[in-house]
Each structure stands twice: as C-alpha cells, then as structure tokens.
PDB file of C-alpha atoms and ligand atoms in Angstrom:
ATOM      1  CA  MET A1480      28.094  16.714   0.989  1.00  0.00           C
ATOM      2  CA  SER A1481      26.439  19.098   3.406  1.00  0.00           C
ATOM      3  CA  ASP A1482      23.254  18.783   0.477  1.00  0.00           C
ATOM      4  CA  ALA A1483      23.468  14.718   0.982  1.00  0.00           C
ATOM      5  CA  ARG A1484      23.955  15.787   4.651  1.00  0.00           C
ATOM      6  CA  ASP A1485      20.704  18.215   4.819  1.00  0.00           C
ATOM      7  CA  ARG A1486      18.910  15.236   2.731  1.00  0.00           C
ATOM      8  CA  LEU A1487      19.510  12.217   5.067  1.00  0.00           C
ATOM      9  CA  ARG A1488      18.665  14.028   8.143  1.00  0.00           C
ATOM     10  CA  GLN A1489      15.644  15.257   6.561  1.00  0.00           C
ATOM     11  CA  TYR A1490      14.964  11.436   5.759  1.00  0.00           C
ATOM     12  CA  LEU A1491      15.584  10.405   9.651  1.00  0.00           C
ATOM     13  CA  GLU A1492      13.525  12.996  10.823  1.00  0.00           C
ATOM     14  CA  GLN A1493      10.593  11.448   8.740  1.00  0.00           C
ATOM     15  CA  ARG A1494      10.794   8.138   9.995  1.00  0.00           C
ATOM     16  CA  ARG A1495      11.233   9.298  13.092  1.00  0.00           C
ATOM     17  CA  GLU A1496       8.079  10.957  13.044  1.00  0.00           C
ATOM     18  CA  MET A1497       6.520   7.983  10.975  1.00  0.00           C
ATOM     19  CA  GLY A1498       7.098   6.051  14.609  1.00  0.00           C
ATOM     20  CA  GLU A1499      10.403   4.484  13.256  1.00  0.00           C
ATOM     21  CA  SER A1500      13.759   3.958  16.093  1.00  0.00           C
ATOM     22  CA  GLU A1501      15.758   1.601  15.164  1.00  0.00           C
ATOM     23  CA  PHE A1502      17.966   0.827  12.168  1.00  0.00           C
ATOM     24  CA  VAL A1503      18.034  -2.668  10.964  1.00  0.00           C
ATOM     25  CA  LEU A1504      21.212  -4.417  11.717  1.00  0.00           C
ATOM     26  CA  ASP A1505      22.670  -1.473  13.575  1.00  0.00           C
ATOM     27  CA  SER A1506      22.988  -0.442  17.247  1.00  0.00           C
ATOM     28  CA  MET A1507      22.553   2.474  16.420  1.00  0.00           C
ATOM     29  CA  SER A1508      19.505   4.547  16.945  1.00  0.00           C
ATOM     30  CA  VAL A1509      17.097   6.824  14.556  1.00  0.00           C
ATOM     31  CA  ASP A1510      18.378   9.871  17.005  1.00  0.00           C
ATOM     32  CA  ASP A1511      21.755   8.392  17.595  1.00  0.00           C
ATOM     33  CA  ALA A1512      22.419   9.262  13.991  1.00  0.00           C
ATOM     34  CA  LEU A1513      20.328  12.387  13.914  1.00  0.00           C
ATOM     35  CA  LYS A1514      23.073  13.591  16.804  1.00  0.00           C
ATOM     36  CA  VAL A1515      25.680  12.602  14.236  1.00  0.00           C
ATOM     37  CA  LEU A1516      25.010  14.849  11.453  1.00  0.00           C
ATOM     38  CA  ALA A1517      24.500  17.439  13.632  1.00  0.00           C
ATOM     39  CA  SER A1518      27.566  17.378  14.893  1.00  0.00           C
ATOM     40  CA  GLY A1519      29.272  16.839  11.747  1.00  0.00           C
ATOM     41  CA  ALA A1520      31.392  13.668  12.802  1.00  0.00           C
ATOM     42  CA  THR A1521      31.465  10.649  10.085  1.00  0.00           C
ATOM     43  CA  ARG A1522      31.142   6.827  11.202  1.00  0.00           C
ATOM     44  CA  ALA A1523      31.310   3.260   9.417  1.00  0.00           C
ATOM     45  CA  ALA A1524      29.064   2.284   7.136  1.00  0.00           C
ATOM     46  CA  PRO A1525      27.204   0.402   8.445  1.00  0.00           C
ATOM     47  CA  PRO A1526      26.174  -3.137   6.843  1.00  0.00           C
ATOM     48  CA  ALA A1527      23.291  -4.000   3.852  1.00  0.00           C
ATOM     49  CA  PRO A1528      19.689  -4.095   5.283  1.00  0.00           C
ATOM     50  CA  VAL A1529      17.811  -6.960   5.826  1.00  0.00           C
ATOM     51  CA  ARG A1530      13.834  -7.037   6.061  1.00  0.00           C
ATOM     52  CA  SER A1531      11.523  -9.697   6.960  1.00  0.00           C
ATOM     53  CA  SER A1532       7.984  -9.811   7.867  1.00  0.00           C
ATOM     54  CA  GLY A1533       8.649 -11.793  11.029  1.00  0.00           C
ATOM     55  CA  ASP A1534       5.719 -13.896  10.396  1.00  0.00           C
ATOM     56  CA  GLY A1535       6.982 -15.971   7.110  1.00  0.00           C
ATOM     57  CA  PRO A1536       9.852 -16.379   4.765  1.00  0.00           C
ATOM     58  CA  PRO A1537      11.941 -13.270   4.168  1.00  0.00           C
ATOM     59  CA  ALA A1538      10.743 -10.202   2.630  1.00  0.00           C
ATOM     60  CA  ARG A1539      11.648  -9.993  -1.175  1.00  0.00           C
ATOM     61  CA  GLY A1540      13.156  -6.905  -1.146  1.00  0.00           C
ATOM     62  CA  ALA A1541      16.444  -7.530  -2.205  1.00  0.00           C
ATOM     63  CA  PRO A1542      17.244  -8.189  -5.792  1.00  0.00           C
ATOM     64  CA  ALA A1543      19.395 -11.158  -4.806  1.00  0.00           C
ATOM     65  CA  GLU A1544      16.318 -12.675  -3.348  1.00  0.00           C
ATOM     66  CA  LEU A1545      14.345 -12.632  -6.328  1.00  0.00           C
ATOM     67  CA  PRO A1546      13.169 -16.008  -7.955  1.00  0.00           C
ATOM     68  CA  ARG A1547      13.837 -15.377 -11.467  1.00  0.00           C
ATOM     69  CA  ALA A1548      14.395 -11.702 -13.396  1.00  0.00           C
ATOM     70  CA  SER A1549      12.041  -9.224 -12.210  1.00  0.00           C
ATOM     71  CA  ARG A1550      10.061  -7.931 -15.277  1.00  0.00           C
ATOM     72  CA  THR A1551      10.342  -4.449 -13.177  1.00  0.00           C
ATOM     73  CA  GLU A1552      14.050  -4.482 -14.857  1.00  0.00           C
ATOM     74  CA  GLY A1553      14.295  -1.253 -16.349  1.00  0.00           C
ATOM     75  CA  VAL A1554      11.098  -0.087 -15.469  1.00  0.00           C
ATOM     76  CA  THR A1555      12.377   2.719 -13.002  1.00  0.00           C
ATOM     77  CA  GLU A1556      12.716   5.111 -16.120  1.00  0.00           C
ATOM     78  CA  ASP A1557       9.309   4.871 -16.628  1.00  0.00           C
ATOM     79  CA  TRP A1558       8.482   5.622 -13.186  1.00  0.00           C
ATOM     80  CA  LYS A1559      11.481   8.681 -13.043  1.00  0.00           C
ATOM     81  CA  SER A1560       8.787  10.049 -15.967  1.00  0.00           C
ATOM     82  CA  ILE A1561       5.899   8.888 -15.050  1.00  0.00           C
ATOM     83  CA  VAL A1562       5.388   9.951 -11.250  1.00  0.00           C
ATOM     84  CA  GLY A1563       8.261  12.099 -10.872  1.00  0.00           C
ATOM     85  CA  ALA A1564      12.241  11.559  -9.815  1.00  0.00           C
ATOM     86  CA  PRO A1565      11.848  10.048  -6.148  1.00  0.00           C
ATOM     87  CA  ASP A1566      14.424  12.651  -3.790  1.00  0.00           C
ATOM     88  CA  GLY A1567      17.708  11.951  -3.055  1.00  0.00           C
ATOM     89  CA  SER A1568      20.811  10.089  -5.784  1.00  0.00           C
ATOM     90  CA  GLU A1569      21.331   6.546  -5.237  1.00  0.00           C
ATOM     91  CA  ALA A1570      25.219   7.624  -3.420  1.00  0.00           C
ATOM     92  CA  ASP A1571      23.367   9.349  -0.508  1.00  0.00           C
ATOM     93  CA  LYS A1572      20.302   7.039  -0.053  1.00  0.00           C
ATOM     94  CA  PRO A1573      19.637   6.013   3.284  1.00  0.00           C
ATOM     95  CA  LYS A1574      19.487   2.538   4.841  1.00  0.00           C
ATOM     96  CA  ALA A1575      15.879   1.415   5.001  1.00  0.00           C
ATOM     97  CA  PRO A1576      14.024   1.471   8.733  1.00  0.00           C
ATOM     98  CA  LYS A1577      13.350  -1.846  10.357  1.00  0.00           C
ATOM     99  CA  ALA A1578       9.766  -1.718  10.912  1.00  0.00           C
ATOM    100  CA  ALA A1579       8.948  -1.300  14.269  1.00  0.00           C
ATOM    101  CA  LYS A1580       6.111  -4.212  14.751  1.00  0.00           C
ATOM    102  CA  ARG A1581       5.653  -7.623  13.627  1.00  0.00           C
ATOM    103  CA  PRO A1582       2.244  -7.538  10.783  1.00  0.00           C
ATOM    104  CA  LYS A1583       0.203  -9.277  11.914  1.00  0.00           C
ATOM    105  CA  ALA A1584      -1.162 -11.935   9.434  1.00  0.00           C
ATOM    106  CA  ASP A1585      -5.341 -12.483   9.208  1.00  0.00           C
ATOM    107  CA  GLU A1586      -5.632 -15.986  10.612  1.00  0.00           C
ATOM    108  CA  PRO A1587      -8.121 -18.434   9.299  1.00  0.00           C
ATOM    109  CA  GLY A1588     -11.430 -17.909  11.423  1.00  0.00           C
ATOM    110  CA  ALA A1589     -10.940 -14.373  11.872  1.00  0.00           C
ATOM    111  CA  PRO A1590     -13.717 -12.318  12.545  1.00  0.00           C
ATOM    112  CA  VAL A1591     -15.033 -11.193   9.162  1.00  0.00           C
ATOM    113  CA  VAL A1592     -17.774 -13.119   8.282  1.00  0.00           C
ATOM    114  CA  ILE A1593     -19.542 -13.463   5.101  1.00  0.00           C
ATOM    115  CA  PRO A1594     -23.221 -14.310   5.622  1.00  0.00           C
ATOM    116  CA  PRO A1595     -24.834 -17.013   3.520  1.00  0.00           C
ATOM    117  CA  GLU A1596     -26.597 -14.241   1.299  1.00  0.00           C
ATOM    118  CA  LEU A1597     -23.053 -13.211  -0.072  1.00  0.00           C
ATOM    119  CA  ALA A1598     -21.596 -16.780  -0.108  1.00  0.00           C
ATOM    120  CA  ALA A1599     -24.008 -16.864  -2.701  1.00  0.00           C
ATOM    121  CA  ALA A1600     -23.286 -14.399  -4.963  1.00  0.00           C
ATOM    122  CA  ALA A1601     -21.369 -16.091  -7.394  1.00  0.00           C
ATOM    123  CA  SER A1602     -19.726 -13.440  -9.646  1.00  0.00           C
ATOM    124  CA  LEU A1603     -18.074  -9.554  -8.813  1.00  0.00           C
ATOM    125  CA  ALA A1604     -21.253  -8.537 -10.937  1.00  0.00           C
ATOM    126  CA  ASP A1605     -23.706 -10.609  -8.175  1.00  0.00           C
ATOM    127  CA  VAL A1606     -21.200  -8.749  -5.447  1.00  0.00           C
ATOM    128  CA  ALA A1607     -21.826  -5.196  -6.878  1.00  0.00           C
ATOM    129  CA  LYS A1608     -25.760  -5.931  -6.586  1.00  0.00           C
ATOM    130  CA  ALA A1609     -25.392  -7.391  -3.107  1.00  0.00           C
ATOM    131  CA  ILE A1610     -23.581  -4.090  -2.517  1.00  0.00           C
ATOM    132  CA  ALA A1611     -26.015  -1.986  -4.274  1.00  0.00           C
ATOM    133  CA  ALA A1612     -28.354  -2.952  -2.018  1.00  0.00           C
ATOM    134  CA  CYS A1613     -27.173  -3.102   0.924  1.00  0.00           C
ATOM    135  CA  LYS A1614     -28.129  -0.410   4.233  1.00  0.00           C
ATOM    136  CA  ALA A1615     -26.132  -2.249   6.938  1.00  0.00           C
ATOM    137  CA  CYS A1616     -25.209   1.660   7.487  1.00  0.00           C
ATOM    138  CA  SER A1617     -26.170   4.964   6.982  1.00  0.00           C
ATOM    139  CA  LEU A1618     -23.852   5.490   4.311  1.00  0.00           C
ATOM    140  CA  SER A1619     -26.180   3.961   1.336  1.00  0.00           C
ATOM    141  CA  ALA A1620     -28.371   6.540   2.393  1.00  0.00           C
ATOM    142  CA  THR A1621     -25.961   9.705   2.197  1.00  0.00           C
ATOM    143  CA  ALA A1622     -24.043   8.317  -1.481  1.00  0.00           C
ATOM    144  CA  ILE A1623     -24.846   9.772  -4.728  1.00  0.00           C
ATOM    145  CA  ASN A1624     -23.592   5.689  -6.053  1.00  0.00           C
ATOM    146  CA  HIS A1625     -22.376   2.257  -4.595  1.00  0.00           C
ATOM    147  CA  VAL A1626     -19.177   1.897  -5.967  1.00  0.00           C
ATOM    148  CA  PRO A1627     -18.340  -1.844  -5.779  1.00  0.00           C
ATOM    149  CA  GLY A1628     -15.014  -1.788  -7.548  1.00  0.00           C
ATOM    150  CA  GLU A1629     -14.256  -2.308 -11.091  1.00  0.00           C
ATOM    151  CA  GLY A1630     -11.735  -4.005 -13.371  1.00  0.00           C
ATOM    152  CA  ASN A1631     -10.430  -7.595 -15.062  1.00  0.00           C
ATOM    153  CA  PRO A1632     -13.065  -9.939 -13.310  1.00  0.00           C
ATOM    154  CA  ASN A1633      -9.981 -12.615 -13.759  1.00  0.00           C
ATOM    155  CA  ALA A1634      -7.267 -10.282 -12.154  1.00  0.00           C
ATOM    156  CA  LYS A1635      -4.284 -11.379 -10.470  1.00  0.00           C
ATOM    157  CA  PHE A1636      -3.226  -7.505  -9.022  1.00  0.00           C
ATOM    158  CA  VAL A1637      -6.013  -6.044  -6.536  1.00  0.00           C
ATOM    159  CA  VAL A1638      -6.143  -2.625  -5.309  1.00  0.00           C
ATOM    160  CA  VAL A1639      -7.218  -2.313  -2.105  1.00  0.00           C
ATOM    161  CA  GLY A1640      -7.945   1.926  -0.822  1.00  0.00           C
ATOM    162  CA  GLU A1641      -9.961   3.721   1.834  1.00  0.00           C
ATOM    163  CA  ALA A1642     -13.237   4.925   0.566  1.00  0.00           C
ATOM    164  CA  PRO A1643     -14.590   6.573  -2.962  1.00  0.00           C
ATOM    165  CA  GLY A1644     -14.123  10.660  -3.532  1.00  0.00           C
ATOM    166  CA  ALA A1645     -16.460  13.133  -4.122  1.00  0.00           C
ATOM    167  CA  THR A1646     -15.885  12.155  -7.805  1.00  0.00           C
ATOM    168  CA  GLU A1647     -16.230   8.455  -7.658  1.00  0.00           C
ATOM    169  CA  ASP A1648     -19.570   8.830  -5.539  1.00  0.00           C
ATOM    170  CA  GLU A1649     -20.701  11.474  -8.826  1.00  0.00           C
ATOM    171  CA  LEU A1650     -19.573   8.526 -11.334  1.00  0.00           C
ATOM    172  CA  GLY A1651     -19.693   5.153  -9.020  1.00  0.00           C
ATOM    173  CA  ARG A1652     -16.247   4.317  -9.872  1.00  0.00           C
ATOM    174  CA  PRO A1653     -12.732   3.521  -8.089  1.00  0.00           C
ATOM    175  CA  PHE A1654     -10.213   5.981  -8.411  1.00  0.00           C
ATOM    176  CA  VAL A1655     -11.029   8.437 -11.246  1.00  0.00           C
ATOM    177  CA  GLY A1656      -9.869  11.019  -9.116  1.00  0.00           C
ATOM    178  CA  LYS A1657      -6.947  13.254  -9.087  1.00  0.00           C
ATOM    179  CA  SER A1658      -4.975  10.214  -6.738  1.00  0.00           C
ATOM    180  CA  GLY A1659      -6.829   8.211  -9.668  1.00  0.00           C
ATOM    181  CA  ASP A1660      -4.846   9.577 -12.227  1.00  0.00           C
ATOM    182  CA  LEU A1661      -1.436   8.864 -10.593  1.00  0.00           C
ATOM    183  CA  LEU A1662      -2.647   5.400  -9.671  1.00  0.00           C
ATOM    184  CA  THR A1663      -3.272   4.693 -13.018  1.00  0.00           C
ATOM    185  CA  LYS A1664       0.401   6.021 -13.653  1.00  0.00           C
ATOM    186  CA  ILE A1665       1.453   4.074 -10.836  1.00  0.00           C
ATOM    187  CA  LEU A1666       0.494   0.501 -12.108  1.00  0.00           C
ATOM    188  CA  GLU A1667       2.063   1.676 -15.779  1.00  0.00           C
ATOM    189  CA  ALA A1668       5.228   2.197 -14.044  1.00  0.00           C
ATOM    190  CA  ILE A1669       5.346  -1.514 -12.744  1.00  0.00           C
ATOM    191  CA  GLN A1670       3.309  -2.362 -16.864  1.00  0.00           C
ATOM    192  CA  LEU A1671      -0.169  -3.275 -15.357  1.00  0.00           C
ATOM    193  CA  LYS A1672      -2.686  -1.234 -16.800  1.00  0.00           C
ATOM    194  CA  ARG A1673      -6.013  -0.327 -14.945  1.00  0.00           C
ATOM    195  CA  GLU A1674      -7.883  -2.966 -16.968  1.00  0.00           C
ATOM    196  CA  ASP A1675      -5.183  -5.552 -15.829  1.00  0.00           C
ATOM    197  CA  VAL A1676      -6.221  -5.578 -12.075  1.00  0.00           C
ATOM    198  CA  PHE A1677      -9.300  -4.965  -9.726  1.00  0.00           C
ATOM    199  CA  ILE A1678      -9.583  -1.744  -7.958  1.00  0.00           C
ATOM    200  CA  CYS A1679     -11.806  -1.467  -5.765  1.00  0.00           C
ATOM    201  CA  ASN A1680     -12.132   0.011  -1.378  1.00  0.00           C
ATOM    202  CA  VAL A1681     -12.910  -0.786   1.505  1.00  0.00           C
ATOM    203  CA  LEU A1682     -15.727   0.717   1.935  1.00  0.00           C
ATOM    204  CA  LYS A1683     -17.981   0.819  -0.814  1.00  0.00           C
ATOM    205  CA  HIS A1684     -20.028   3.957  -0.668  1.00  0.00           C
ATOM    206  CA  ARG A1685     -18.637   7.343   0.395  1.00  0.00           C
ATOM    207  CA  PRO A1686     -18.759   8.916   4.276  1.00  0.00           C
ATOM    208  CA  PRO A1687     -19.660  12.114   4.332  1.00  0.00           C
ATOM    209  CA  GLY A1688     -17.102  15.256   3.952  1.00  0.00           C
ATOM    210  CA  ASN A1689     -14.710  12.177   3.029  1.00  0.00           C
ATOM    211  CA  ARG A1690     -14.564  11.720   6.894  1.00  0.00           C
ATOM    212  CA  ASN A1691     -13.109   9.102   8.266  1.00  0.00           C
ATOM    213  CA  PRO A1692     -14.616   5.974   8.213  1.00  0.00           C
ATOM    214  CA  THR A1693     -16.200   4.570  11.461  1.00  0.00           C
ATOM    215  CA  ASP A1694     -15.755   0.884  13.114  1.00  0.00           C
ATOM    216  CA  PRO A1695     -19.515  -0.232  12.553  1.00  0.00           C
ATOM    217  CA  GLU A1696     -19.352   0.725   8.541  1.00  0.00           C
ATOM    218  CA  ILE A1697     -15.999  -0.885   8.642  1.00  0.00           C
ATOM    219  CA  ALA A1698     -17.721  -3.595  10.198  1.00  0.00           C
ATOM    220  CA  ALA A1699     -20.690  -3.656   7.710  1.00  0.00           C
ATOM    221  CA  CYS A1700     -18.102  -3.441   4.662  1.00  0.00           C
ATOM    222  CA  ALA A1701     -15.746  -5.421   5.158  1.00  0.00           C
ATOM    223  CA  PRO A1702     -17.791  -9.121   4.027  1.00  0.00           C
ATOM    224  CA  PHE A1703     -18.090  -7.526   0.368  1.00  0.00           C
ATOM    225  CA  LEU A1704     -14.183  -6.849   0.111  1.00  0.00           C
ATOM    226  CA  LEU A1705     -14.086 -10.318   1.281  1.00  0.00           C
ATOM    227  CA  ARG A1706     -16.288 -12.156  -1.064  1.00  0.00           C
ATOM    228  CA  GLN A1707     -14.360 -10.490  -4.170  1.00  0.00           C
ATOM    229  CA  LEU A1708     -11.458 -11.466  -2.674  1.00  0.00           C
ATOM    230  CA  GLU A1709     -12.523 -15.199  -2.693  1.00  0.00           C
ATOM    231  CA  ILE A1710     -13.938 -14.604  -6.180  1.00  0.00           C
ATOM    232  CA  LEU A1711     -11.072 -13.176  -7.662  1.00  0.00           C
ATOM    233  CA  GLN A1712      -8.362 -15.274  -5.868  1.00  0.00           C
ATOM    234  CA  PRO A1713      -5.262 -12.724  -6.164  1.00  0.00           C
ATOM    235  CA  LYS A1714      -1.921 -12.971  -6.515  1.00  0.00           C
ATOM    236  CA  VAL A1715      -1.127 -10.217  -4.395  1.00  0.00           C
ATOM    237  CA  ILE A1716      -3.101  -7.630  -2.652  1.00  0.00           C
ATOM    238  CA  LEU A1717      -1.722  -3.523  -2.778  1.00  0.00           C
ATOM    239  CA  ALA A1718      -3.171  -1.704   0.106  1.00  0.00           C
ATOM    240  CA  LEU A1719      -3.127   1.827  -0.551  1.00  0.00           C
ATOM    241  CA  GLY A1720      -3.155   3.550   2.448  1.00  0.00           C
ATOM    242  CA  THR A1721      -2.843   3.595   6.268  1.00  0.00           C
ATOM    243  CA  PHE A1722      -6.368   2.905   6.252  1.00  0.00           C
ATOM    244  CA  ALA A1723      -6.503   0.054   3.906  1.00  0.00           C
ATOM    245  CA  ALA A1724      -3.454  -0.978   5.353  1.00  0.00           C
ATOM    246  CA  GLN A1725      -4.794  -1.352   9.113  1.00  0.00           C
ATOM    247  CA  THR A1726      -7.960  -2.557   8.454  1.00  0.00           C
ATOM    248  CA  LEU A1727      -6.973  -5.162   5.862  1.00  0.00           C
ATOM    249  CA  LEU A1728      -4.279  -6.139   8.310  1.00  0.00           C
ATOM    250  CA  LYS A1729      -5.777  -5.270  11.677  1.00  0.00           C
ATOM    251  CA  SER A1730      -2.759  -3.782  13.187  1.00  0.00           C
ATOM    252  CA  ASP A1731      -2.625  -0.015  14.768  1.00  0.00           C
ATOM    253  CA  SER A1732       1.228   0.453  12.786  1.00  0.00           C
ATOM    254  CA  THR A1733       1.600   3.336  10.906  1.00  0.00           C
ATOM    255  CA  ILE A1734       2.069   2.344   7.013  1.00  0.00           C
ATOM    256  CA  GLY A1735       5.551   3.931   7.132  1.00  0.00           C
ATOM    257  CA  GLN A1736       5.711   0.582   9.988  1.00  0.00           C
ATOM    258  CA  LEU A1737       3.475  -1.649   7.890  1.00  0.00           C
ATOM    259  CA  ARG A1738       4.860  -0.679   4.005  1.00  0.00           C
ATOM    260  CA  GLY A1739       8.731  -2.163   2.588  1.00  0.00           C
ATOM    261  CA  ILE A1740       7.724  -6.017   3.618  1.00  0.00           C
ATOM    262  CA  GLU A1741       4.720  -8.768   2.509  1.00  0.00           C
ATOM    263  CA  HIS A1742       1.903  -9.488   4.784  1.00  0.00           C
ATOM    264  CA  THR A1743      -0.773 -11.912   3.504  1.00  0.00           C
ATOM    265  CA  TYR A1744      -4.581 -10.970   4.146  1.00  0.00           C
ATOM    266  CA  HIS A1745      -6.684 -14.581   4.249  1.00  0.00           C
ATOM    267  CA  GLY A1746      -3.681 -16.088   3.328  1.00  0.00           C
ATOM    268  CA  ILE A1747      -3.095 -13.521   0.335  1.00  0.00           C
ATOM    269  CA  PRO A1748       0.395 -11.577  -0.066  1.00  0.00           C
ATOM    270  CA  LEU A1749      -0.533  -8.217   0.665  1.00  0.00           C
ATOM    271  CA  VAL A1750       1.659  -4.966   0.232  1.00  0.00           C
ATOM    272  CA  ALA A1751       0.819  -2.162   1.628  1.00  0.00           C
ATOM    273  CA  THR A1752       2.081   1.103   0.742  1.00  0.00           C
ATOM    274  CA  TYR A1753       1.339   5.233   0.566  1.00  0.00           C
ATOM    275  CA  HIS A1754      -2.359   5.982  -0.586  1.00  0.00           C
ATOM    276  CA  PRO A1755      -1.452   8.508  -3.863  1.00  0.00           C
ATOM    277  CA  ALA A1756      -3.152  10.943  -2.567  1.00  0.00           C
ATOM    278  CA  ALA A1757      -0.124  11.373   0.465  1.00  0.00           C
ATOM    279  CA  LEU A1758       2.447  11.241  -2.229  1.00  0.00           C
ATOM    280  CA  LEU A1759       0.586  14.429  -4.074  1.00  0.00           C
ATOM    281  CA  ARG A1760       1.113  15.515  -1.016  1.00  0.00           C
ATOM    282  CA  ASN A1761       4.614  14.295   0.349  1.00  0.00           C
ATOM    283  CA  PRO A1762       6.811  13.740  -2.759  1.00  0.00           C
ATOM    284  CA  ASN A1763       9.824  12.262  -0.300  1.00  0.00           C
ATOM    285  CA  TRP A1764       7.596   9.243  -0.075  1.00  0.00           C
ATOM    286  CA  LYS A1765       7.582   8.133  -4.048  1.00  0.00           C
ATOM    287  CA  ARG A1766      10.888   6.291  -3.564  1.00  0.00           C
ATOM    288  CA  PRO A1767       9.347   3.950  -0.833  1.00  0.00           C
ATOM    289  CA  ALA A1768       5.789   3.594  -2.554  1.00  0.00           C
ATOM    290  CA  TRP A1769       8.314   2.826  -6.439  1.00  0.00           C
ATOM    291  CA  GLU A1770       9.870   0.241  -3.679  1.00  0.00           C
ATOM    292  CA  ASP A1771       6.561  -1.201  -2.434  1.00  0.00           C
ATOM    293  CA  VAL A1772       5.249  -1.513  -5.571  1.00  0.00           C
ATOM    294  CA  GLN A1773       7.970  -3.121  -6.950  1.00  0.00           C
ATOM    295  CA  LEU A1774       7.782  -5.894  -4.550  1.00  0.00           C
ATOM    296  CA  ALA A1775       4.317  -6.294  -5.356  1.00  0.00           C
ATOM    297  CA  ARG A1776       5.306  -7.271  -8.779  1.00  0.00           C
ATOM    298  CA  ARG A1777       7.920  -9.113  -8.396  1.00  0.00           C
ATOM    299  CA  ILE A1778       5.216 -11.148  -6.203  1.00  0.00           C
ATOM    300  CA  LEU A1779       2.770 -11.345  -9.034  1.00  0.00           C
ATOM    301  CA  ASP A1780       6.030 -12.930 -11.338  1.00  0.00           C
ATOM    302  CA  ARG A1781       6.783 -15.426  -8.571  1.00  0.00           C
ATOM    303  CA  ALA A1782       2.812 -16.677  -8.300  1.00  0.00           C
TER     304      ALA A1782
HETATM  305  N1  URA B 753      -8.943   7.776  -2.627  1.00  0.00           N
HETATM  306  C1  URA B 753      -9.442   6.084  -2.346  1.00  0.00           C
HETATM  307  O1  URA B 753      -9.450   5.359  -0.997  1.00  0.00           O
HETATM  308  N2  URA B 753     -10.221   5.356  -2.940  1.00  0.00           N
HETATM  309  C2  URA B 753     -10.699   6.149  -3.868  1.00  0.00           C
HETATM  310  O2  URA B 753     -11.570   5.248  -4.866  1.00  0.00           O
HETATM  311  C3  URA B 753     -10.654   7.574  -4.934  1.00  0.00           C
HETATM  312  C4  URA B 753     -10.305   8.370  -3.768  1.00  0.00           C
END
C-alpha cells in the first residue's frame, strides 16, 4: 500500500512540476492531495475523469466513447514488450489530470503563408526540392543535409518532431537515431510501420549543436510543413514533444497540458505527446504517451 502511495505521490509531484494544479471533477487540488498523502489520511474515491479539448466534441479518450471497436485492442502487451511496462499497475493508477489551458485550434487565415512557388509544388518530392534550395535562414549553411521527411506519400498518419539531430543531419532522414528507434517501436505498438506513415519535423535543417530553433527559423520553415500536410491530407497528426506541439498549436502550454486531448491543426486532428527522447530519459511518461498514441490510433481508425 505504501508503495502505491509513493507512486501516487511521485506522479502528483510530476504533474505539479508540469504546471497542473487541478483534478477533473474533483474539488481537491494536487497540492491538497499531496498533503493528504503525507498525512496518511484516506478519502473516498473521486468519480472517473472526463476530458475534453474544450473546443469541440469531447475527447475520445474514454473507451465508452469509441465509435467502433478499436484496432488498438490487445496491443498493450506489445507496447510493454516493445517500450517497457508503463510504471504503476491499473489498481494504483492515478486520475488523469485536466488540461490546464484551452488548447488553441488553428484558425483559417493563420499567419503561416505559403509562397506561390511553394504552393505550386504538387508532390512531396517537389516540396523536398524546394527545401533543398531554401536559404531563408542560416541553418542551410551549417547543416550537412536537408531533412524534408520521409514515408508513405499516401500516409494518413503523420508524425511531426522538432528538428533533425546529428544522425538525421548526416543521413538526410528523420528520426533515425536513438529517438527514431523508439519511435519505430511506438508505431509498431499501434500496428503501424514506418513505411505506413510520413515522418517529418517542424525544422528541415539541423540547428547547430541541437540548440533550440529560433523564431525566424521556425517562421522560415513553417510553410514547408504546411504544404506537406496540404499534399498528404492526413487523418491525424502526432506531434512529438513540447516544441512541435507548441509550434503547431501556437500555444505556450506545457506538453503535459497539451497531451491527452484532440486538437486541430488547419482542420486536421492533432494529438501531442512526449518526445521519444524524453521517454528515454523519463520512463514515468511511458504510460501517458501510450494513452496518447492510442488516442491517435483511434482517430485514424474512425476516419
Ligand atoms: N528528434 C526530432 O525531433 N527529430 C528527429 O528527426 C530526430 C530527433
């Protein structure tokens, strides 16, 4: 029992670090819950959480809301064997926290403008050529290769990461380092192969030393991603990590606040989750990441 209590305390502390202060459908705050835990007092079990993006239909995280049997059923064991068991058992699983802020849906007329020459790019290969020729920021001068993205030109599932790392820069391919290995396993856990999906990044050239991208670099690259998505017309986007999620959703919220719910990017359903590199560092995030990719899979299945 004290083990379960310790896990719950760790979980709550982690949620608090990520800026979350409230439970859903419960008057008790995270701080209050931590105080109760510290004092050893007990409290009646609160009702099950209901989560919604707040901008549209309720989030489709709850099994009862599924429009039809999910093709992710039965893959939990696969996930465990692939990425390792999520921490904690079902019995001591704490409630999912409420997103602290309304997610910002992308509106028509959003500031990303596709220049006419890029709008004329009719295929992903054309966009890749335009990326190869781009000199709009200094990254093309420091990078070895451009990394436009790769995958199925008819993909209905698109993965968007932050920016190429060293291995990706050397090979001109996205997510081929350690994070990429984990991403491949995550996709397999929801019965997708790399060749089924399209994988790309917000930035198409590596920032030197993997430093954070600057606002002008993001602005220079944004039309490429948007044009890729216009061509692909995916049914769901999986945004990996804080940077991709905040950039696509034009939000300052933490990834802990943005994950777990369905957003939209230019009308396309978007699910944000932890970056594979973060999962490698913090196994506590495997459980929420698993919930997120299952949500993305359900959105794909309902399409
Ligand atoms: N991290 C990313 O965000 N993208 C990659 O392509 C590789 C690592």
